[in-house]
Amino acid sequence: MGQLGDVIPVPAQVWPDPAADFTIGPDAAIRAAPGAEPVARQLAELLRAATGHPVPMRPDGTIRMELQDGHGAEGYRLDVATDAVTVAAERPAGLHAAVQTLRQLLPVAGRAGDVVLPGGRILDRPRFAYRGTMLDLARHFFTPDEVRSFIDAIAQFKINHLHLHLTDDQGWRLEIEGWPRLTEIGGGPGTGVGGAGPGFLTAAEYADLVAYAAGRFITIVPEIDMPGHVNAAQVAYPELAGDGRRVAPRHDRAVGYSSLDAGREQTYAFVEDVIRAVAALTPGPFLHIGGDEAKATSAADYRTFLHRVLPLVARYGKRPIGWHEVAAVDLPDTAVPQFWRTRAADAGVARAAANGCQVIMSPADRTYLDMKYAADSEPGLDWAGPLDVARAYDWDPATRLARVGEQALLGVEAPLWSETLRSLTDVQTMTFPRLPAIAEVAWSPQTARDWASFRRRLAAFGPRWRAQGIAFHRSPEIPWA
Ligand code: TNX
């Protein structure tokens, strides 16, 4: 049995009480308040797997899940006493967060018989509302089953947004009504970097993923990258290229050579169809419009394009997110620039923050999961790296960018680009153990965080990940159990 607070992300407040341990015995049962049942069933499943006991749902259960005010959208209270375990939250999302905490207090080996939970109280709530990661399906396609397994793995760390990079120069990975060649050609054989593929999500598969993620309190954030990163769309529909000539497919790693034509109405007819379709499939509030590395678009055309497209996102009921280059224009205060460079100041993002926009922090030198861990590790890129676990952990999002402080931050996201990835194992190896570091950066109070404590808590995940079949990088910085 570990200590009560030995979880990732570290809870905001922990009061261990060694005299109050609770034993999950053969008679253990769960009592769920109305509205708490779905999360209570998830907890019951975990407790059954850990103990081998039946753990039914029963009105006299001493493991209690309650809904009560005062914990915020995702916060919770966990009380472990000798005679009862009480989980209280304002909303099911908070109960789900508490279950992720409890899960890490259970032994790794399954069907272990009676299990003792360490006594005491946890009061916990997230520092930032947006705690995300991103998977690039465009450079390398991952199947719905692979994405589901990724969702299961990240949910344990209280990650609550999964950004899917669905389109790029190499491939187009989401079926769009009325534009079948996008995926027939853009999702065809050989469309991944280096000739990988084929693959795309049908609208129904995407909707299934959205629902699956929602069951784990994760919001899907779809990205359609534009006006650059559109070569695959132009291969499928040459009329989307400025001069209408046939466009050659490209599966190399270059960026910044393609652009939609900001001066043609046809561009906006296409973009509106895509935004309408993606918005209709996406219950979450966000729609990511990319906007990065538009080196083949003039500055004037870039502005024209965004002034047309930002209102379209709003018309279909979504809040636009864009890579921070979008802050070159005056953004509506509902728009969210996502900072990804390695520099210490960005005039556009600072101006957007001063105008009331919230910002997502993804500085590449701290959060890019596609960076190599070390100069000699594979796979990965190295333009912002190497990025070891300590570097992913040891920073404060509120002091990262000049004039973009705590109040301006919506949250933190760790993107995983897939140019060098070939398999789900590669995805897992790049994600773990760095995403848990970022999850703690985004969830835990800065004052509760400490590298020495984190690396010790992280070490315990070695056996846990092995039991779950999740590959991870055995970083030499961590004293693996
Ligand atoms: C830059 S970060 C890109 C991507 C690449 C990535 C590789 C950003 C907004 N654009 O197109 O995949 O670097 O690290």
XYZ file of C-alpha atoms and ligand atoms in Angstrom, residues 139 168 229 255 292-293 323 340 368 370-371 381 383 417 419, ligand 1:
29
model
C 1.202 11.990 -41.037
C -2.246 17.871 -43.449
C -0.908 22.180 -44.740
C 6.118 21.989 -44.236
C 0.388 27.298 -38.552
C 3.361 27.612 -40.868
C -1.870 27.707 -33.620
C 3.834 26.269 -29.796
C 6.217 18.297 -27.809
C 7.370 13.976 -30.846
C 10.752 15.289 -29.701
C 12.417 14.743 -34.219
C 14.283 20.610 -33.730
C 3.150 14.758 -34.238
C 6.128 12.012 -38.882
C 5.695 21.985 -36.508
S 3.937 22.768 -34.416
C 4.409 21.815 -36.974
C 3.998 20.503 -37.495
C 5.099 19.491 -37.397
C 5.841 19.671 -36.097
C 6.884 18.634 -35.853
C 3.064 23.166 -35.592
C 1.930 23.973 -35.292
N 3.423 22.739 -36.820
O 3.543 20.630 -38.816
O 4.537 18.218 -37.461
O 6.451 20.938 -36.090
O 7.446 18.767 -34.578
